Amino acid sequence: MKLLSNNEVINHKTEISNAIELAEEITICTAFLKFSGLKSLLELINQKKTKTIFFVGTNFYQTEPSALKQLFNDGHTIYLNTEKLTTFHPKIFLFRTQNEVKVFIGSANLTSGGLETNIETSIECNTTIDSMLHNDILEQLNYFRTKSKRIERLETILDYEKRYKIYKEKHQIADKAFEKEEEKIAEAERKREERLLKIEQEKEKRKNPTSDSNTIKDRFAISDDYKKSWPLFFEEFKQFKIENNGNTIIPPSHKLHKWYKRQREFYGQIDENGIRAIFPEHLELLNKENFFWGNPNEIIWMQKWENKLARLDTYCKSINQEFSWIKVDKKNKQNPLNDLAQWCMDQRLRLAQLENEKNYKTKRRKITEYEITRLKEIKFLTESENEGGIVNQDGFIQRLIDLENLKNKCLKAGIRRWIPSQTDPNPIVAELGGWLADNLTFIRNHTKNGTQPELAKSRSKDLSDLGIDTIIGKE
C-alpha cells in the first residue's frame, strides 16, 4: 500500500497507465469524466481484448457528453448514475491480472486535472481476487449498478447532452455575474487590509518613533545563505514557467511562493538614492523570464487572465493551429469555447486601445507590457488577417457588402451614425465593428511601416468609398 499524488514526477496518470498495460480486466468509477483525461488513457484501454467497465456520475453536469460518446462508440460498458437526491462521488480504478488485483482509491477523477495537475491523493493497494478488500469492492460495484443506468443506445447520451448544454449556458451567465461580484469583494478586502495596516503602522510609530528604519533594514537584509540558494530557486522558477505555459505568477499554495514574494518585496523597496533592494543581476535575470512586477493587488485578476491564456494556447495547439485565436460561434451560443472567444476579442480591443487611446473610450483595464509579452509568446492573432500576412480577399469583399447593407438600412431608418461598434448589443453588428476596427488598424500599421502598401491603399480606398475615414475611423 502506498500514497499517490500529483506533486511528483510520478502522478496518477503515469501509475494508472502502467496498471492498464498489465491488466486483463479494468473497471473505472469516476464522478466526473472529461475528454481531456480520457484521451490520455484511451489508446491503452482500447488495446485490451476485454472492454472496460465505466461507472460515471452526472451530478453538476461536469461529465462531458463527448467523452461518453467516445466510450460508447469504442464499445465499452457504461453505467450512468442518474440519482438526483444523492451525489455519485467515488473514484476507483480497479485492475485485475490473473489472480492479482491493483486498485487506486482516492480523490482523482478521470480528467486531466485529476490525473496530472490538481492537488489529488489516492491510496494504491495490491491484493488478490480472494481477498476481503476485493470482495468488498465487487459488492460496492454491484450496488453502483442498482443506482445506475446502463447505456444501450446513443439516444441516452444525446438526452443527457441536451441537459448538459442548457446547464452550461445558464452557469456561464451566472459565473460572469459572480466574477464581477467577486472582484468587488476582493477590492473591498484590499482596501480594508490597507486601512488596518496603516492603523497598525501609526500605532507602532507612536510606541517607537525610531524603529521604522531599523525594521525595514532588517527585513531587507540579504544573508549569504540567500545569495547561495538564489540560483537554485531561480532554476525552479524557470521550470515552473515551462510547466505552466510561460506563466510567471506563482500561487500562494506553491512551495516557491515565499521566494517569489521575496523578489517582489526586494523590487518594491527603494532607498533614498532611488536604488532598489533587489540585486541588479537578479533583476536582469528575472526580467529576461518576463517576471510579473505589477500591482500585487492585481495578482488574483492576473491569475484568472493567465488561466484563460493557458486554455487558449492549449486548445489552439490541440488543433494544430499556428496562431492563437478563437472566433465566437454565433450559430451555437452554447459552445463552451465562446467565453474564450469573447476573451480573445477583449484582448484585441485592449491592444487597439493602447495604440490609439483617443479613439477608444472604454472602461477596460489598460493592457500591461507583461500581458503584451505573454500574448506574443503564444502568437496571439492581433489582426483579423491570418498569421503570416495571408489575406482573405473574398472575405473582405463580403464584409464590404455587409457594411454597405448596414449603411443603407440605417440611413433609410433616419439613423445618421451608422458605423458599427464592437460593443453593439447586436452580436452581428458587433462582429462587423470588430472586423472594421481590425482593418483600420491593418491599414494604419501597413501604411506607416511600408509593408503591403498596395493592399493597404486598396482597402483604404474601398472603405473611403463608403464614407469611412480610414485615419480616425469615422464617417
XYZ file of C-alpha atoms in Angstrom:
475
model
C 0.000 0.000 0.000
C 1.315 3.461 -0.860
C 0.148 7.056 -1.210
C -0.098 8.559 -4.696
C -0.270 12.281 -5.514
C 0.277 14.684 -8.415
C 3.074 16.553 -6.642
C 5.881 14.379 -8.038
C 7.081 13.249 -11.456
C 5.166 10.004 -10.894
C 1.498 11.028 -10.771
C -1.936 9.419 -11.189
C -1.606 9.344 -14.964
C 1.731 7.506 -15.014
C 0.717 4.928 -12.385
C -2.710 4.238 -13.898
C -1.178 3.974 -17.397
C 1.285 1.350 -16.112
C -1.558 -0.593 -14.477
C -3.630 -0.542 -17.701
C -0.772 -2.074 -19.711
C -0.607 -5.113 -17.400
C -4.333 -5.548 -16.704
C -6.670 -8.170 -18.156
C -9.836 -6.579 -16.741
C -10.444 -2.909 -15.935
C -13.238 -1.160 -14.046
C -13.255 2.605 -13.521
C -15.594 4.633 -11.313
C -15.461 8.420 -11.635
C -17.717 11.250 -10.509
C -16.583 13.473 -13.395
C -15.479 12.235 -16.821
C -13.824 14.656 -19.231
C -12.320 14.030 -22.643
C -9.095 15.752 -21.563
C -8.425 12.960 -19.083
C -9.905 10.095 -21.122
C -7.826 10.735 -24.264
C -4.563 10.298 -22.337
C -5.544 6.706 -21.422
C -7.851 5.742 -24.278
C -5.250 4.266 -26.607
C -4.027 1.897 -23.882
C -7.578 0.958 -22.858
C -8.667 0.208 -26.437
C -5.767 -2.204 -26.911
C -7.293 -4.611 -24.367
C -9.232 -7.681 -25.528
C -11.820 -7.230 -22.785
C -13.796 -3.979 -22.858
C -13.547 -1.693 -19.830
C -16.490 -1.099 -17.486
C -17.153 2.541 -16.533
C -19.367 3.871 -13.737
C -19.844 7.605 -14.366
C -21.563 10.353 -12.383
C -23.667 13.147 -13.899
C -24.097 15.468 -10.903
C -23.470 19.171 -11.604
C -23.124 18.249 -15.320
C -19.322 18.044 -15.108
C -19.188 14.871 -17.225
C -18.726 15.744 -20.890
C -21.038 14.142 -23.487
C -18.117 13.924 -25.951
C -16.283 11.557 -23.587
C -19.370 9.368 -23.165
C -19.844 9.203 -26.945
C -16.240 8.128 -27.400
C -16.572 5.283 -24.907
C -19.898 4.191 -26.412
C -18.503 4.189 -29.954
C -15.472 2.187 -28.800
C -17.790 -0.490 -27.376
C -17.081 -0.104 -23.660
C -19.712 -0.756 -20.976
C -21.027 2.448 -19.398
C -23.217 2.741 -16.314
C -24.522 6.293 -15.968
C -25.581 7.318 -12.475
C -28.768 9.360 -12.684
C -29.639 9.691 -8.974
C -30.845 13.217 -8.245
C -31.280 13.049 -4.469
C -27.709 11.877 -3.809
C -24.327 12.690 -5.356
C -22.299 9.970 -7.105
C -18.746 10.737 -5.999
C -16.472 7.625 -5.938
C -13.106 7.469 -7.718
C -11.970 3.868 -8.109
C -9.545 2.451 -10.686
C -9.612 -1.379 -10.455
C -7.253 -3.648 -12.424
C -7.095 -7.475 -12.450
C -4.241 -9.548 -13.877
C -4.912 -13.299 -13.364
C -5.202 -13.642 -9.566
C -3.556 -10.300 -8.805
C -5.553 -7.097 -8.175
C -4.374 -3.472 -8.117
C -6.733 -0.683 -7.071
C -6.426 3.107 -6.728
C -8.997 4.748 -4.432
C -8.888 8.457 -3.692
C -9.888 11.908 -4.904
C -8.803 11.845 -8.577
C -11.497 11.940 -11.266
C -10.894 10.827 -14.860
C -9.970 14.350 -16.006
C -6.643 15.914 -16.962
C -6.700 17.856 -13.697
C -7.437 14.735 -11.641
C -4.718 12.709 -13.338
C -1.986 15.338 -13.550
C -2.397 18.922 -12.328
C -4.874 19.089 -9.445
C -3.898 18.601 -5.822
C -5.091 14.986 -5.511
C -4.237 11.980 -3.354
C -5.093 8.288 -3.676
C -4.159 5.039 -1.962
C -2.687 2.308 -4.184
C -3.393 -1.218 -2.916
C -2.152 -4.551 -4.259
C -4.162 -7.638 -3.295
C -5.654 -10.862 -4.702
C -9.044 -11.849 -6.098
C -9.934 -13.881 -2.976
C -9.121 -11.055 -0.527
C -11.703 -9.339 1.632
C -10.829 -5.970 0.063
C -11.514 -7.222 -3.464
C -14.806 -8.813 -2.392
C -15.863 -5.561 -0.701
C -15.078 -3.585 -3.876
C -17.088 -6.013 -6.041
C -20.006 -5.720 -3.638
C -19.808 -1.932 -3.902
C -19.746 -2.117 -7.711
C -22.904 -4.244 -7.659
C -24.515 -1.552 -5.513
C -23.477 1.106 -8.072
C -25.249 -0.941 -10.786
C -28.526 -0.716 -8.868
C -28.208 3.068 -8.779
C -27.157 3.493 -12.419
C -28.496 3.045 -15.923
C -26.508 1.038 -18.468
C -26.192 2.909 -21.759
C -27.565 0.676 -24.518
C -28.407 3.365 -27.076
C -26.724 6.583 -28.209
C -30.002 8.441 -27.572
C -29.396 8.163 -23.824
C -26.198 10.204 -24.195
C -27.893 12.684 -26.549
C -30.662 13.273 -23.977
C -28.006 13.967 -21.345
C -26.196 16.274 -23.779
C -29.295 18.473 -24.150
C -29.481 18.994 -20.385
C -25.694 19.470 -20.236
C -25.788 22.326 -22.784
C -28.646 24.128 -21.034
C -26.885 23.810 -17.668
C -23.588 25.133 -19.058
C -25.260 28.083 -20.770
C -27.031 29.144 -17.575
C -23.903 28.722 -15.491
C -21.752 30.770 -17.847
C -24.096 33.691 -17.268
C -24.029 33.106 -13.512
C -20.229 32.725 -13.472
C -19.723 36.057 -15.218
C -22.041 37.781 -12.747
C -20.248 36.112 -9.830
C -16.827 37.121 -11.189
C -17.845 40.775 -11.159
C -19.177 40.495 -7.597
C -16.035 38.624 -6.521
C -13.848 41.439 -7.876
C -15.883 43.945 -5.840
C -15.424 41.859 -2.682
C -11.679 41.466 -3.348
C -11.344 45.227 -3.823
C -13.205 45.880 -0.565
C -10.969 43.379 1.246
C -7.854 45.044 -0.175
C -8.967 48.494 0.992
C -9.835 47.133 4.431
C -6.403 45.489 4.753
C -4.726 48.738 3.712
C -6.683 50.672 6.350
C -5.833 48.155 9.080
C -2.166 48.153 8.069
C -1.997 51.961 8.239
C -3.634 51.920 11.676
C -1.093 49.362 12.937
C 1.807 51.340 11.459
C 0.619 54.523 13.132
C 0.336 52.706 16.479
C 3.865 51.345 16.071
C 5.242 54.786 15.228
C 3.746 56.248 18.402
C 5.276 53.439 20.502
C 8.738 53.571 18.946
C 9.376 56.515 16.587
C 12.936 55.351 15.691
C 12.129 51.694 14.992
C 10.801 52.100 11.429
C 14.098 52.477 9.590
C 15.765 49.665 11.555
C 12.849 47.306 10.908
C 12.958 47.965 7.169
C 16.730 47.465 7.069
C 16.473 44.155 8.922
C 13.649 42.978 6.712
C 15.616 43.605 3.536
C 18.982 42.389 4.821
C 20.403 39.780 2.424
C 22.202 36.824 4.004
C 24.947 34.650 2.495
C 22.535 31.680 2.530
C 20.067 33.673 0.469
C 22.755 34.521 -2.111
C 23.870 30.872 -2.382
C 20.339 29.458 -2.652
C 19.021 32.077 -5.097
C 20.271 30.342 -8.299
C 18.591 27.081 -7.229
C 15.289 28.826 -6.588
C 15.638 30.668 -9.894
C 16.030 27.365 -11.772
C 12.891 26.056 -10.028
C 11.134 29.263 -11.070
C 12.119 28.713 -14.727
C 10.850 25.122 -14.510
C 7.540 26.380 -13.088
C 7.278 28.774 -16.035
C 7.866 25.936 -18.539
C 5.298 23.674 -16.853
C 2.699 26.481 -16.809
C 2.914 27.660 -20.439
C 5.042 30.724 -19.663
C 3.025 31.894 -16.633
C 5.335 33.552 -14.064
C 2.738 34.258 -11.364
C 3.227 31.704 -8.591
C 0.110 30.949 -6.470
C 0.254 31.012 -2.640
C -0.190 27.209 -2.466
C 3.064 26.572 -4.373
C 6.292 25.805 -2.469
C 8.105 28.550 -4.427
C 5.655 31.310 -3.466
C 7.689 32.541 -0.476
C 10.747 33.080 -2.703
C 8.559 34.676 -5.385
C 7.036 37.059 -2.845
C 10.504 37.984 -1.556
C 11.627 39.050 -5.043
C 8.628 41.360 -5.325
C 9.368 42.834 -1.881
C 13.027 43.494 -2.762
C 11.929 45.052 -6.055
C 9.422 47.350 -4.312
C 11.864 48.576 -1.657
C 13.666 51.720 -2.894
C 16.169 53.639 -0.753
C 16.688 57.390 -0.541
C 19.022 57.254 -3.558
C 16.392 55.574 -5.737
C 18.157 52.188 -5.681
C 16.059 49.028 -5.369
C 16.896 46.410 -2.720
C 16.967 43.609 -5.317
C 20.387 42.713 -6.789
C 20.752 44.160 -10.323
C 21.919 40.789 -11.677
C 18.858 39.099 -10.145
C 16.595 41.771 -11.627
C 18.142 41.291 -15.070
C 17.655 37.514 -14.988
C 14.051 37.809 -13.759
C 13.207 40.404 -16.424
C 14.510 38.029 -19.104
C 11.966 35.488 -17.859
C 9.179 38.126 -18.003
C 8.720 38.155 -14.194
C 5.449 39.852 -13.201
C 6.267 43.046 -11.234
C 2.747 44.518 -11.492
C 0.490 45.729 -8.716
C 0.215 42.974 -6.058
C -3.487 43.760 -5.714
C -3.922 42.605 -9.331
C -2.467 39.137 -8.711
C -5.899 37.448 -8.444
C -7.030 39.148 -11.665
C -3.805 38.176 -13.422
C -4.080 34.539 -12.306
C -7.519 34.369 -13.948
C -6.071 36.062 -17.040
C -3.242 33.521 -17.159
C -5.751 30.654 -16.885
C -7.604 32.000 -19.944
C -4.326 32.383 -21.820
C -3.326 28.787 -20.977
C -6.727 27.471 -22.136
C -6.403 29.341 -25.426
C -2.837 28.148 -26.019
C -3.674 24.522 -25.175
C -6.757 24.456 -27.421
C -5.014 26.048 -30.435
C -2.103 23.618 -30.119
C -4.517 20.680 -29.876
C -5.985 21.579 -33.296
C -2.522 22.313 -34.752
C -3.325 25.999 -35.314
C -0.162 28.043 -35.839
C -1.539 31.109 -34.082
C -3.773 31.675 -31.046
C -7.315 32.863 -31.792
C -10.889 31.564 -31.447
C -13.936 33.064 -33.160
C -17.323 33.348 -31.461
C -19.633 30.561 -32.616
C -22.788 32.575 -33.348
C -24.649 29.524 -34.619
C -24.163 27.709 -31.307
C -24.422 30.081 -28.354
C -23.889 27.116 -26.011
C -20.419 26.396 -27.422
C -18.167 26.102 -24.314
C -15.405 27.945 -26.201
C -17.476 31.111 -26.677
C -16.310 32.607 -23.381
C -12.717 32.123 -24.555
C -13.569 33.651 -27.937
C -15.013 36.707 -26.182
C -11.828 36.927 -24.102
C -9.821 36.987 -27.352
C -11.921 39.900 -28.595
C -11.367 41.737 -25.302
C -7.577 41.381 -25.596
C -7.643 42.636 -29.175
C -9.673 45.670 -28.068
C -7.238 46.343 -25.216
C -4.329 46.238 -27.664
C -6.168 48.627 -30.000
C -6.954 50.901 -27.061
C -3.252 51.098 -26.182
C -2.314 52.002 -29.747
C -4.927 54.745 -30.122
C -6.232 55.801 -26.710
C -8.037 58.892 -28.034
C -10.382 56.848 -30.225
C -11.051 54.072 -27.684
C -13.077 55.357 -24.770
C -13.613 52.224 -22.708
C -13.647 51.067 -19.106
C -11.495 48.052 -19.962
C -8.366 47.682 -17.843
C -5.313 49.036 -19.672
C -3.134 46.242 -21.028
C 0.351 45.898 -19.488
C 3.738 45.166 -21.054
C 3.698 41.828 -19.238
C 0.408 40.840 -20.886
C 1.596 42.007 -24.319
C 4.720 39.849 -23.975
C 2.643 36.827 -22.916
C 0.292 37.275 -25.898
C 3.274 37.447 -28.252
C 4.683 34.233 -26.750
C 1.598 32.247 -27.804
C 1.388 34.011 -31.214
C -1.889 35.773 -30.387
C -3.611 36.989 -33.560
C -3.764 40.779 -33.189
C -5.492 41.360 -36.536
C -8.264 39.598 -38.394
C -5.779 38.741 -41.158
C -4.374 35.219 -40.988
C -0.928 34.694 -39.463
C 1.945 35.381 -41.871
C 0.129 38.107 -43.813
C -2.073 35.754 -45.840
C -5.060 37.804 -46.960
C -8.599 36.570 -47.401
C -9.715 38.995 -50.131
C -13.031 37.191 -50.733
C -13.910 37.660 -47.075
C -13.023 41.354 -47.281
C -15.349 41.918 -50.229
C -18.206 40.163 -48.444
C -17.659 42.354 -45.385
C -17.758 45.464 -47.585
C -21.131 44.317 -48.888
C -22.295 43.786 -45.279
C -21.110 47.307 -44.383
C -22.936 48.859 -47.340
C -26.136 46.979 -46.461
C -25.898 48.195 -42.862
C -25.299 51.770 -44.043
C -28.330 51.736 -46.365
C -30.523 50.178 -43.666
C -29.524 52.820 -41.089
C -29.862 55.782 -43.445
C -33.274 54.539 -44.576
C -34.347 54.450 -40.931
C -33.057 58.007 -40.420
C -30.010 56.887 -38.396
C -27.087 59.076 -39.459
C -24.372 57.451 -37.313
C -24.228 54.050 -38.931
C -20.591 52.929 -38.361
C -20.803 49.564 -36.494
C -19.428 49.426 -32.949
C -17.638 46.482 -31.357
C -19.794 46.961 -28.269
C -23.145 46.921 -30.108
C -25.711 44.689 -28.309
C -26.436 43.031 -31.651
C -23.669 40.363 -31.976
C -23.716 40.516 -35.792
C -23.196 44.289 -35.800
C -20.582 43.970 -33.013
C -18.575 41.443 -35.017
C -18.738 43.706 -38.084
C -17.491 46.540 -35.881
C -14.608 44.372 -34.697
C -13.734 43.491 -38.294
C -13.777 47.170 -39.278
C -11.548 48.131 -36.319
C -9.087 45.383 -37.281
C -8.925 46.593 -40.875
C -8.435 50.223 -39.857
C -5.537 49.063 -37.669
C -4.239 46.967 -40.571
C -4.329 49.965 -42.923
C -2.640 52.324 -40.432
C 0.117 49.862 -39.498
C 0.997 48.772 -43.029
C 0.832 52.350 -44.340
C 3.111 53.542 -41.545
C 5.591 50.646 -41.876
C 5.549 50.491 -45.674
C 4.548 46.807 -45.658
C 1.916 45.609 -48.130
C 1.379 49.239 -49.299
C -0.744 48.330 -52.323
C -3.154 46.231 -50.259
C -3.384 48.897 -47.556
C -4.059 51.569 -50.185
C -6.702 49.427 -51.899
C -8.547 48.700 -48.678
C -8.341 52.342 -47.605
C -9.979 53.374 -50.878
C -12.750 50.744 -50.564
C -13.639 51.931 -47.065
C -13.352 55.613 -48.063
C -15.860 54.988 -50.881
C -18.350 54.021 -48.177
C -17.662 57.299 -46.372
C -15.330 55.932 -43.701
C -12.278 57.999 -42.770
C -9.529 55.371 -42.530
C -7.348 57.677 -40.457
C -9.717 58.070 -37.494
C -12.411 55.543 -38.397
C -15.418 57.880 -38.632
C -17.944 58.594 -41.396
